[in-house]
Coordinates of C-alpha atoms in Angstrom, one line a residue:
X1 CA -38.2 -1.8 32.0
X2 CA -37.7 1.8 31.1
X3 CA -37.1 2.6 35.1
X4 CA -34.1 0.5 35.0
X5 CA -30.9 1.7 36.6
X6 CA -28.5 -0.5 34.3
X7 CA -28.5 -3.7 31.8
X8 CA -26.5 -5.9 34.2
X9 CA -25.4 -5.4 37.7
X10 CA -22.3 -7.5 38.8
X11 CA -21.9 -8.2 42.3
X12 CA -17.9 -8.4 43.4
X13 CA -14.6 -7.2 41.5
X14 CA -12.2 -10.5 42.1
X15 CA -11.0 -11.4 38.3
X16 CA -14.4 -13.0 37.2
X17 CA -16.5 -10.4 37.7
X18 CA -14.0 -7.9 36.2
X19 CA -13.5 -9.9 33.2
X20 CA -17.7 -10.7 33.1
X21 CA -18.1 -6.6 33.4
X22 CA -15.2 -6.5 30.5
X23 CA -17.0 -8.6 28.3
X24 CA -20.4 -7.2 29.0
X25 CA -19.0 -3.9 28.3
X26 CA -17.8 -4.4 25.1
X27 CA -20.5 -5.1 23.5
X28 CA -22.4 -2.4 25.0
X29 CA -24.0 -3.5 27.5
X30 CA -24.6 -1.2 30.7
X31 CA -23.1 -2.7 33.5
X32 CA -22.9 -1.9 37.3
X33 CA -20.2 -3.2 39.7
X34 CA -20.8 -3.5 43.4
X35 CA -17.9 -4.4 45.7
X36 CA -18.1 -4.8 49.4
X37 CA -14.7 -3.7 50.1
X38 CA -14.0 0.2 49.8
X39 CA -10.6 -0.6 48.1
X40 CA -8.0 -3.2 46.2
X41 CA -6.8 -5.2 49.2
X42 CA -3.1 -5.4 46.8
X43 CA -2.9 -9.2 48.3
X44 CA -1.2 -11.7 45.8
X45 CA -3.4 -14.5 46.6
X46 CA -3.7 -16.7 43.2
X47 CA -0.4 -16.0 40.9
X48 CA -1.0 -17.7 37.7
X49 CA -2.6 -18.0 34.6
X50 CA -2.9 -21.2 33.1
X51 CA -2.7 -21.6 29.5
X52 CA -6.3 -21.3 28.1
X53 CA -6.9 -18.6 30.1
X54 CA -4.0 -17.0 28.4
X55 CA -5.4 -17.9 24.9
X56 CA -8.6 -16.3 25.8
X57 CA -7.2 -12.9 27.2
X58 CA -5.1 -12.9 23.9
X59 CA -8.6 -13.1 21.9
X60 CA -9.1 -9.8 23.7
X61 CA -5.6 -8.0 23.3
X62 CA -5.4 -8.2 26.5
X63 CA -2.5 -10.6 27.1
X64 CA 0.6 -8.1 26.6
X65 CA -0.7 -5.7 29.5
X66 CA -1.4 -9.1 31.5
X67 CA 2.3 -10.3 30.9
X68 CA 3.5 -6.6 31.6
X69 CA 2.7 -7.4 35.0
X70 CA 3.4 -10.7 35.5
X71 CA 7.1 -11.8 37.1
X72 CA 7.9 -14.9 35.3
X73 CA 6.7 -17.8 33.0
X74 CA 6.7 -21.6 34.2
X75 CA 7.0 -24.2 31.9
X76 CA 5.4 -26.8 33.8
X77 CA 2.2 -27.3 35.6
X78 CA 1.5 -30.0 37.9
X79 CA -0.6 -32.6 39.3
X80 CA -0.7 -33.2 43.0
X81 CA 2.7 -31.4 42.7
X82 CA 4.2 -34.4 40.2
X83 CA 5.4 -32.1 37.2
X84 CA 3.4 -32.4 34.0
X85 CA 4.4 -30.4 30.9
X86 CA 2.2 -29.0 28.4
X87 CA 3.7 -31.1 25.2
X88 CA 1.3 -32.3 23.0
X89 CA -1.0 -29.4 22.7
X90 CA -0.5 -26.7 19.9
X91 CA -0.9 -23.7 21.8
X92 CA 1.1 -20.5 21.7
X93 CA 1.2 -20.4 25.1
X94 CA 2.8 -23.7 26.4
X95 CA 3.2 -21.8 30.0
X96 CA 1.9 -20.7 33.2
X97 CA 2.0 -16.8 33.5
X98 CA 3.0 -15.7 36.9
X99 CA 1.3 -13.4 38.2
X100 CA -0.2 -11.9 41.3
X101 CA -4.3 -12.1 41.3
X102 CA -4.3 -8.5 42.7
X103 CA -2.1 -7.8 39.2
X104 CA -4.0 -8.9 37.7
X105 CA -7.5 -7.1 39.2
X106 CA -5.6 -4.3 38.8
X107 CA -5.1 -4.4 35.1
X108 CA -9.0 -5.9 34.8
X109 CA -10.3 -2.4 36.9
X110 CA -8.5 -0.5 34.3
X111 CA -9.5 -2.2 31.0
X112 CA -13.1 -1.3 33.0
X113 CA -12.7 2.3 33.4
X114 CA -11.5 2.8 30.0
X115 CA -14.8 1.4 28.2
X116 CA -16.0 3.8 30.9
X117 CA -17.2 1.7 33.6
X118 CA -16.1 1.7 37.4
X119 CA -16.7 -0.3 40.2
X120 CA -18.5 1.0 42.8
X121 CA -16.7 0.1 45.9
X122 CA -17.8 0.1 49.4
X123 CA -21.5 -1.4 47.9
X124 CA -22.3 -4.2 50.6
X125 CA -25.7 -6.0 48.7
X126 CA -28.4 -6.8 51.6
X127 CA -30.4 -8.5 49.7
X128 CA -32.3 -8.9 45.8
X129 CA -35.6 -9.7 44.6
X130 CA -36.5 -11.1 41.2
X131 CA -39.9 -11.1 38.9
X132 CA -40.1 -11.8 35.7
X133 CA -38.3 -8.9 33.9
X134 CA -36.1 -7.4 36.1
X135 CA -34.0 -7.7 39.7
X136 CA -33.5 -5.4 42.4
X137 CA -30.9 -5.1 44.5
X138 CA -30.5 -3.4 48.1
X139 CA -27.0 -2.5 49.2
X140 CA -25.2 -0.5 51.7
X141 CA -22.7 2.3 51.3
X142 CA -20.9 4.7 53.6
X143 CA -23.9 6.9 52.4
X144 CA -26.7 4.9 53.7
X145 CA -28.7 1.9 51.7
X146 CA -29.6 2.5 48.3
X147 CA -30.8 0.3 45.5
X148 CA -30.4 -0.9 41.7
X149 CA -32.8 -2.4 39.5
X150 CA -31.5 -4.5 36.7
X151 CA -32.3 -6.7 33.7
X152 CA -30.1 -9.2 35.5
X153 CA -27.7 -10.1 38.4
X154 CA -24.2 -12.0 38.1
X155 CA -23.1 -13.0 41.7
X156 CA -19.2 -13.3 41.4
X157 CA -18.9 -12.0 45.0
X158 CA -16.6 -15.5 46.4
X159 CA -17.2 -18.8 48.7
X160 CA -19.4 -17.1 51.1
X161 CA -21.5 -15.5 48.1
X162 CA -24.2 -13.5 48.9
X163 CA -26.0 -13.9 45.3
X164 CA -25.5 -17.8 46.1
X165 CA -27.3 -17.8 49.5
X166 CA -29.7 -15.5 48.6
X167 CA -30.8 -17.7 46.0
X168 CA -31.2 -19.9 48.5
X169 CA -29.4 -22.6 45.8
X170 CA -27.8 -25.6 47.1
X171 CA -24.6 -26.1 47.7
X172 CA -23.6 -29.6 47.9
X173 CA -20.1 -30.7 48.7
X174 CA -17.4 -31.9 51.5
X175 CA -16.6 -29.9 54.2
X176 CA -13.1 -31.3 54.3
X177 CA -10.3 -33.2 56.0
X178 CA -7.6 -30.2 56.3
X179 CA -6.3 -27.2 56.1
X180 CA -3.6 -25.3 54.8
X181 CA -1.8 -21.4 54.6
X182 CA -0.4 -19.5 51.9
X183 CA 1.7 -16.5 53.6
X184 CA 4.0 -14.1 51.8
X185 CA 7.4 -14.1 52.9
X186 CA 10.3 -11.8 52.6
X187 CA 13.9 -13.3 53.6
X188 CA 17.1 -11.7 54.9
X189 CA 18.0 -15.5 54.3
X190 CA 16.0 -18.0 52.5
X191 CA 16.1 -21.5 52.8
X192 CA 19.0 -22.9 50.9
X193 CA 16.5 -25.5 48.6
X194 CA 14.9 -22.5 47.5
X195 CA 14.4 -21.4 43.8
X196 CA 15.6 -18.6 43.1
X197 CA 13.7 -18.0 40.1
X198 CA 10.2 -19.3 39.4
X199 CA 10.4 -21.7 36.3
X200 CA 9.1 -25.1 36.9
X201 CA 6.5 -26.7 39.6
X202 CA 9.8 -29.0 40.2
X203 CA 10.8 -29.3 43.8
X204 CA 8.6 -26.0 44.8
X205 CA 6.6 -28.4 47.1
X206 CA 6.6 -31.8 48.8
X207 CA 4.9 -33.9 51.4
X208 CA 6.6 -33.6 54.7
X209 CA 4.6 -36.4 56.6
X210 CA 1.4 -38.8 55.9
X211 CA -0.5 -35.7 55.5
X212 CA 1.8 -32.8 56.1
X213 CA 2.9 -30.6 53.3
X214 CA 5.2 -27.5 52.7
X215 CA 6.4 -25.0 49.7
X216 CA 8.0 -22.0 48.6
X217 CA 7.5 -20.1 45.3
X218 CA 9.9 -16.7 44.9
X219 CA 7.9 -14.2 43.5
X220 CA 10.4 -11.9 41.5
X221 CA 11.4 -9.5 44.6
X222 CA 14.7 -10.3 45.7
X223 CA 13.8 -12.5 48.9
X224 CA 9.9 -12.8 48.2
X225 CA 8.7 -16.1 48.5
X226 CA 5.1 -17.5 48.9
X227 CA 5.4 -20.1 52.0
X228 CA 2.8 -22.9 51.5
X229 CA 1.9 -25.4 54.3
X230 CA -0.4 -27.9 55.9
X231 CA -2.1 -30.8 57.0
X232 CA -4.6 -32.7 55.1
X233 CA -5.7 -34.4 58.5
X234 CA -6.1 -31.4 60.7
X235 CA -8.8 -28.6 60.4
X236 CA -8.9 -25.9 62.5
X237 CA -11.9 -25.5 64.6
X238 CA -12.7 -22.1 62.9
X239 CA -11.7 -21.5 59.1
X240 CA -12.6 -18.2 59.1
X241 CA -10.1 -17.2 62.5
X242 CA -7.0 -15.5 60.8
X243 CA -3.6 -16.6 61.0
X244 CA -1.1 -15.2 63.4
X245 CA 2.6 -14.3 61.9
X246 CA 3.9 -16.3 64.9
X247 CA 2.0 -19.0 63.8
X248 CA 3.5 -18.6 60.1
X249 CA 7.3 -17.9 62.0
X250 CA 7.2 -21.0 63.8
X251 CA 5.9 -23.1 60.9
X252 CA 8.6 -21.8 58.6
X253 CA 11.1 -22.8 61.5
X254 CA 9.8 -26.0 62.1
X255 CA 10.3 -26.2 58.2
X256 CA 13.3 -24.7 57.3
X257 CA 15.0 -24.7 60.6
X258 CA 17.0 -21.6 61.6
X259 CA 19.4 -21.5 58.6
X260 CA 16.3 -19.2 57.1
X261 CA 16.0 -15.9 58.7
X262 CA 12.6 -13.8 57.9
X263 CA 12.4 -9.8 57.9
X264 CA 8.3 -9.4 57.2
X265 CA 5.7 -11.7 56.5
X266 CA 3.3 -9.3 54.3
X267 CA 0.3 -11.0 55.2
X268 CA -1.0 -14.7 55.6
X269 CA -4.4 -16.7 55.3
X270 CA -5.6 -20.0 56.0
X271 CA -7.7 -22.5 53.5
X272 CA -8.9 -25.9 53.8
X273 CA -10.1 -29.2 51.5
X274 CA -13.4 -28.1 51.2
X275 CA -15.4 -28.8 47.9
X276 CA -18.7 -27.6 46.7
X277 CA -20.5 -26.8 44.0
X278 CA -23.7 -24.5 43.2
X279 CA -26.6 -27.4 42.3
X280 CA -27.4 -24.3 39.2
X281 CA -26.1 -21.8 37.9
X282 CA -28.9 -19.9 36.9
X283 CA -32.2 -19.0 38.8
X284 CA -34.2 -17.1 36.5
X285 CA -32.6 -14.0 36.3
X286 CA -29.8 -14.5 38.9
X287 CA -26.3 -16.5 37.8
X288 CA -23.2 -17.7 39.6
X289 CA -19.7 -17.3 38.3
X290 CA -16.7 -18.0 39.5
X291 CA -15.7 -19.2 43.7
X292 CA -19.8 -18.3 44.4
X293 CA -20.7 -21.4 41.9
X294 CA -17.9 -23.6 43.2
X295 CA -15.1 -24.0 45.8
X296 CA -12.3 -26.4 46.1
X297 CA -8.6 -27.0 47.5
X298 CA -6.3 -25.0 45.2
X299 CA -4.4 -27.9 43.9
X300 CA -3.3 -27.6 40.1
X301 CA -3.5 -23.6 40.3
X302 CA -6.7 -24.0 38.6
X303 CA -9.2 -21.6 40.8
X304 CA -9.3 -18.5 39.6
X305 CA -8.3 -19.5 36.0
X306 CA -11.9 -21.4 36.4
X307 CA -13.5 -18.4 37.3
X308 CA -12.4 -16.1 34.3
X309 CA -13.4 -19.1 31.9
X310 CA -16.3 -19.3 33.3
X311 CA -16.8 -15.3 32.9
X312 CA -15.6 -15.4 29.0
X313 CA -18.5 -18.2 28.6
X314 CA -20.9 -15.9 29.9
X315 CA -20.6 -12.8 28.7
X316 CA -21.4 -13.0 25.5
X317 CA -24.0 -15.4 25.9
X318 CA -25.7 -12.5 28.7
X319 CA -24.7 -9.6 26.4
X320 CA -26.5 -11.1 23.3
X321 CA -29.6 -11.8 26.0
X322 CA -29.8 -8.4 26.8
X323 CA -28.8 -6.9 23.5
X324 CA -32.3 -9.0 22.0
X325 CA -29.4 -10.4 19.5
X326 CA -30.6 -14.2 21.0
X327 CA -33.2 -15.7 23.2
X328 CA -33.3 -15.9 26.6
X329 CA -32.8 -20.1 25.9
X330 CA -29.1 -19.4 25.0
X331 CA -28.1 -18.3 28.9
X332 CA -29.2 -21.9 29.8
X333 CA -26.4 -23.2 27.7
X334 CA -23.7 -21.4 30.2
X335 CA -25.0 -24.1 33.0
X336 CA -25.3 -26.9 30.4
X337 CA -21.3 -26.1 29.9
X338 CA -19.8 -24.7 32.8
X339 CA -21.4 -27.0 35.3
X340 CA -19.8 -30.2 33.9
X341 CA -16.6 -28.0 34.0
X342 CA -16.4 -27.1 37.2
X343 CA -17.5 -30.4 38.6
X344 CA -14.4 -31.9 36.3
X345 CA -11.8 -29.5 38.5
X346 CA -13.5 -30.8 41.8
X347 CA -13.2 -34.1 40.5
X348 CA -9.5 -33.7 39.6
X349 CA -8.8 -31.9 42.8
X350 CA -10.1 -35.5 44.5
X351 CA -8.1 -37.2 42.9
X352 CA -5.0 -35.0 43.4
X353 CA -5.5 -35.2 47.1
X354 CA -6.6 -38.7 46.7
X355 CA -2.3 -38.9 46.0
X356 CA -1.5 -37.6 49.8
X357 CA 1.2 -40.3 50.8
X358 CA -0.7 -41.3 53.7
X359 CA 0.6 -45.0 53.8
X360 CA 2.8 -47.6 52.5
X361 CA -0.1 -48.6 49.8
X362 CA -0.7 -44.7 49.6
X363 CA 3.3 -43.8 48.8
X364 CA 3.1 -46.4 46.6
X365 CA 0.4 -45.3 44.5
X366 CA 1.8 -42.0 43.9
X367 CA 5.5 -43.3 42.9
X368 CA 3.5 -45.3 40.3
X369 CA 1.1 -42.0 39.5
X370 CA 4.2 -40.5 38.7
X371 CA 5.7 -42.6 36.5
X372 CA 2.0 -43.2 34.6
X373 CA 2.4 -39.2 34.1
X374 CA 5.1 -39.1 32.6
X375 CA 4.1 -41.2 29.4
X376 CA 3.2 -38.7 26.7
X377 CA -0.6 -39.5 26.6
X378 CA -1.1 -39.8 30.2
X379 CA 0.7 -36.6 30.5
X380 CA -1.2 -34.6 27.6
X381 CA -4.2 -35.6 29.3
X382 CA -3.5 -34.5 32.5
X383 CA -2.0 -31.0 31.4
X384 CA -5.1 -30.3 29.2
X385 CA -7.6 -31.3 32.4
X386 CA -6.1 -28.6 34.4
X387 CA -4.6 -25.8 32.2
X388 CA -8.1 -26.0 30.3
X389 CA -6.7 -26.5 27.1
X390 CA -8.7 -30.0 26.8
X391 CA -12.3 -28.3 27.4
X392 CA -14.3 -28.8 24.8
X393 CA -18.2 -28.4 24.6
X394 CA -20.4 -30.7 23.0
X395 CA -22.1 -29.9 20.0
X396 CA -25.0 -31.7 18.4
X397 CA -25.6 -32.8 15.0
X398 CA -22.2 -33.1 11.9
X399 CA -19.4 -34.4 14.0
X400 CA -16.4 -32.9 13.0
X401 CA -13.0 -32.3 14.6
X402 CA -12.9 -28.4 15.1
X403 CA -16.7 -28.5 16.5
X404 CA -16.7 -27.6 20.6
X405 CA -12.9 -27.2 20.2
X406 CA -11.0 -23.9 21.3
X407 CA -9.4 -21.9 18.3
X408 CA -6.2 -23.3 17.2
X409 CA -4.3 -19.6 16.9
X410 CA -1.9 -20.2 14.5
X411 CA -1.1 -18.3 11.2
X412 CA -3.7 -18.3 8.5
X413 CA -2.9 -17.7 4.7
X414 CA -4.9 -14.7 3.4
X415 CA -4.8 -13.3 0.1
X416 CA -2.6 -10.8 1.3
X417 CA -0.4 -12.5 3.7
X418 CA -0.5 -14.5 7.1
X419 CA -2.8 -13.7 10.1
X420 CA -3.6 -14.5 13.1
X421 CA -6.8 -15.6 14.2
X422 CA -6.9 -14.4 17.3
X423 CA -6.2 -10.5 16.0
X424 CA -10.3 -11.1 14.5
X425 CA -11.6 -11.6 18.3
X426 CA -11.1 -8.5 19.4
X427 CA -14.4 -6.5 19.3
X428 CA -16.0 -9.6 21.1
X429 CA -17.8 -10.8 17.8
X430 CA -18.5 -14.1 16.0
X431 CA -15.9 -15.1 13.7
X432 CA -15.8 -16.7 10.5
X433 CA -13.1 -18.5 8.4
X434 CA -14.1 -19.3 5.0
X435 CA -12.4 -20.1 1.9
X436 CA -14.9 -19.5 -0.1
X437 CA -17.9 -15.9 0.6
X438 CA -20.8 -17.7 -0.3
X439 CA -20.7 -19.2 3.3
X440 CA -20.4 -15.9 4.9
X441 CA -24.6 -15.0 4.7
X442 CA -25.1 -18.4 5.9
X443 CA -23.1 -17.5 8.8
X444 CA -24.3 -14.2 9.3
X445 CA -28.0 -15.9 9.4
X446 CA -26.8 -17.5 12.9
X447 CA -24.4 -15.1 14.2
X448 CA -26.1 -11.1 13.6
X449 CA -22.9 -9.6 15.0
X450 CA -19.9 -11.3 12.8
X451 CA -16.5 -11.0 11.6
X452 CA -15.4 -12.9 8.2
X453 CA -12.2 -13.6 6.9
X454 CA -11.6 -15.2 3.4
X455 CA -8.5 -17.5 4.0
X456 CA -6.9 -19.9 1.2
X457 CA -6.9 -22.7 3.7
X458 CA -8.1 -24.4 6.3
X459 CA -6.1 -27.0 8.6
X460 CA -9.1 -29.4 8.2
X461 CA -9.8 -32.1 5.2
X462 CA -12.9 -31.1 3.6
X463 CA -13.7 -28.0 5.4
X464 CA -15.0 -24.7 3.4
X465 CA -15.9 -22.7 6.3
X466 CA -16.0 -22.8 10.8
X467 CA -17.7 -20.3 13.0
X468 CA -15.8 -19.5 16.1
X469 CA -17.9 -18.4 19.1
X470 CA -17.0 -15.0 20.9
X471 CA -14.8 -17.0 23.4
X472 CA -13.2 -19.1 20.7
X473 CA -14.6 -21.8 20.3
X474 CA -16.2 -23.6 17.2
X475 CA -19.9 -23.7 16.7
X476 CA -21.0 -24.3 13.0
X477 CA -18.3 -25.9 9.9
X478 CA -19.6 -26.1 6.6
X479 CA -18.3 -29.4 4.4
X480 CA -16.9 -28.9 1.1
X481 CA -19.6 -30.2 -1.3
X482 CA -19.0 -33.5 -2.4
X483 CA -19.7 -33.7 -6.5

């Protein structure tokens, strides 16, 4: 183990493997990044955070330089583009943050390089090998091939993952129906339906046809908009051809008709229906994170908000692995949790697409779908499912209501004032909140690297003390005694 070249190599630098690397290097663990492409491609691609994932950059103090960035806040989400609002769930961040992904890369690669960590760009990986205490890993540069040896590997290198097919893991799924493009689009003229401003999923998109759809998003530069459009019964013969501008011209024509005139169309890319997911997400020492552990149509902006979640549920589990602060057993919980997670979004993305007004019967359904969402608990259900605010992990053994349940960030009484709980997250540690210190050795005796605060309440009947995990989420409570 000694002729190791790092703790943890992490193969790609989309926004879960930046945030993995983050976490990982926060609680000092060496980390390696390899990227296949030699530099930031600057492409928007995703733009938004949902709210849990805003909660859980917040644990981190990472949430102002995020907003910093971002263009706008939308009040809304939606479900197969019917509006559902996040009411109902106490969260300081009852909002979508948007934001360009490569924003936010951007702001992840520099977080990186200040705990002193870069990405090492222009690393293709050939391929890995695995044994029992270490993996090596062969990759390419402009330099020639060169390799790495690590305690383990994180693939969070995309849909066409290397790490996945290496692993030779299946990958079981749909190939799909349709297809559909995203293309950014500047305007001398835009349509006259458009939004000016980004504030609510309202009327941003719309079926055109039994199966045809269309968008526009404006993205904070005067004339900017992102141009969505499809066909959920048409699939191109070749997924991976690119998309002309002409292509994009005429579809924005056929759209919008010539009352919209275009200047530049930045760049454009084509996706389809598809849905799959990684049977594991471990193989000894190899995991999956993010698009290389699942794939699906992009409907609820939930994608690469899955991906970071999925990253803040494995680091710490990986860096307290490879810090000898746990047993190798506790990486096995990441599948246990994520899995069912991820296999939740593809189910909700079904469903979504499920609503495509292909028929009488079909149109029907969704004018009834959309009045169902807009009753309070059929909305709060929907909203939690996919802004992840309604995750919640099981737990074995004292039910209670804070127990697999995200932190609840709102002011705590101290001695000394109010806090907020988030502000105790921030070196990546277990946190306590106990009324009373004799819990805090009992604590300590599950979680070595720990965080107490003594609080004069808690919002729970009964409750002396609860254990927050590193990502914020409640492990361990401790009753008041009954006498």
């Amino acid at each position: 183990m000694n002729n190791l070249g790092t703790d943890v190599i992490v193969v790609g630098a989309g926004p879960t493997g930046l945030t993995l690397a983050n976490e990982l290097a926060l609680a000092g663990v060496d980390v390696v990044v390899l990227e296949r492409l030699p530099e930031r491609t600057g492409l928007s691609k995703a733009l938004n955070l949902q709210p849990r994932t805003a909660e859980m950059l917040e644990l981190r103090g990472l949430l102002d330089g995020v907003e910093e960035r971002s263009f706008t806040t939308v009040r809304d989400g939606h479900f197969a583009m019917i509006p559902v609002v996040y009411d109902g769930w106490d969260t300081r961040f009852p909002f979508q943050l948007g934001i360009p992904q490569a924003k936010v890369e951007e702001f992840l690669e520099e977080q990186l390089a200040a705990q002193g960590t870069k990405v090492l760009r222009g690393s293709e990986v050939l391929t890995f090998a695995q044994d029992k205490d270490s993996v090596s890993v062969r990759y390419r540069t402009d330099s020639g091939e060169a390799q790495l040896s690590a305690k383990f590997l994180v693939g969070c290198d995309g849909a066409r993952s290397v790490v996945r097919k290496g692993l030779d893991v299946d990958f079981p799924g749909v190939d799909g129906e349709g297809f559909g493009v995203v293309a950014d689009v500047l305007f001398d003229k835009a349509p006259d339906a458009a939004q000016k401003q980004w504030r609510t999923m309202r009327n941003i998109g719309e079926p055109t046809g039994a199966t045809t759809f269309k968008g526009l998003i404006p993205l904070g530069e005067p004339g900017l908009y992102r141009f969505i459009y499809g066909d959920r019964a048409s699939r191109p013969a070749d997924m991976r051809s690119g998309i002309s501008h002409d292509e994009v011209r005429t579809a924005l024509l056929d759209s919008y008709g010539d009352t919209a005139t275009v200047s530049e169309i930045r760049w454009a890319s084509q996706f389809s229906d598809a849905a799959r997911q990684a049977a594991h997400y471990r193989d000894g020492r190899v995991l999956l994170a993010g698009d290389a552990a699942h794939i699906h149509f992009p409907a609820g902006g939930q994608g690469l908000n899955l991906g970071v979640q999925d990253a803040m549920n494995l680091g710490w589990k990986l860096a307290a692995t490879v810090r000898g602060w746990a047993d190798d057993d506790l990486l096995d919980t990441y599948e246990a949790e994520r899995h069912p997670v991820g296999a939740q979004v593809l189910h909700n993305v079904a469903a979504q697409l499920g609503l495509t007004p292909r028929s009488h019967e079909s149109r029907a359904l969704r004018a009834l779908f959309g009045d169902l969402a807009a009753l309070p608990e059929v909305n709060r259900h929907l909203s939690g499912m996919v802004s992840g605010l309604g995750i919640r992990y099981p737990t074995y053994g004292t039910e209670h209501p804070a127990l697999g349940a995200r932190l609840n960030d709102q002011d705590v009484l101290t001695e000394t004032g109010p806090l907020r709980p988030s502000t105790l997250f921030r070196t990546g540690d277990f946190v306590l909140l106990t009324t009373t210190a004799a819990h805090i050795d009992a604590a300590r005796s599950r979680a070595p690297r720990l965080t107490t605060q003594l609080v004069t309440d808690l919002p729970w009947l009964s409750t002396e003390a609860v254990l927050y995990r590193p990502d914020g989420y409640a492990c361990w409570v401790a009753p008041t005694p009954t006498r």
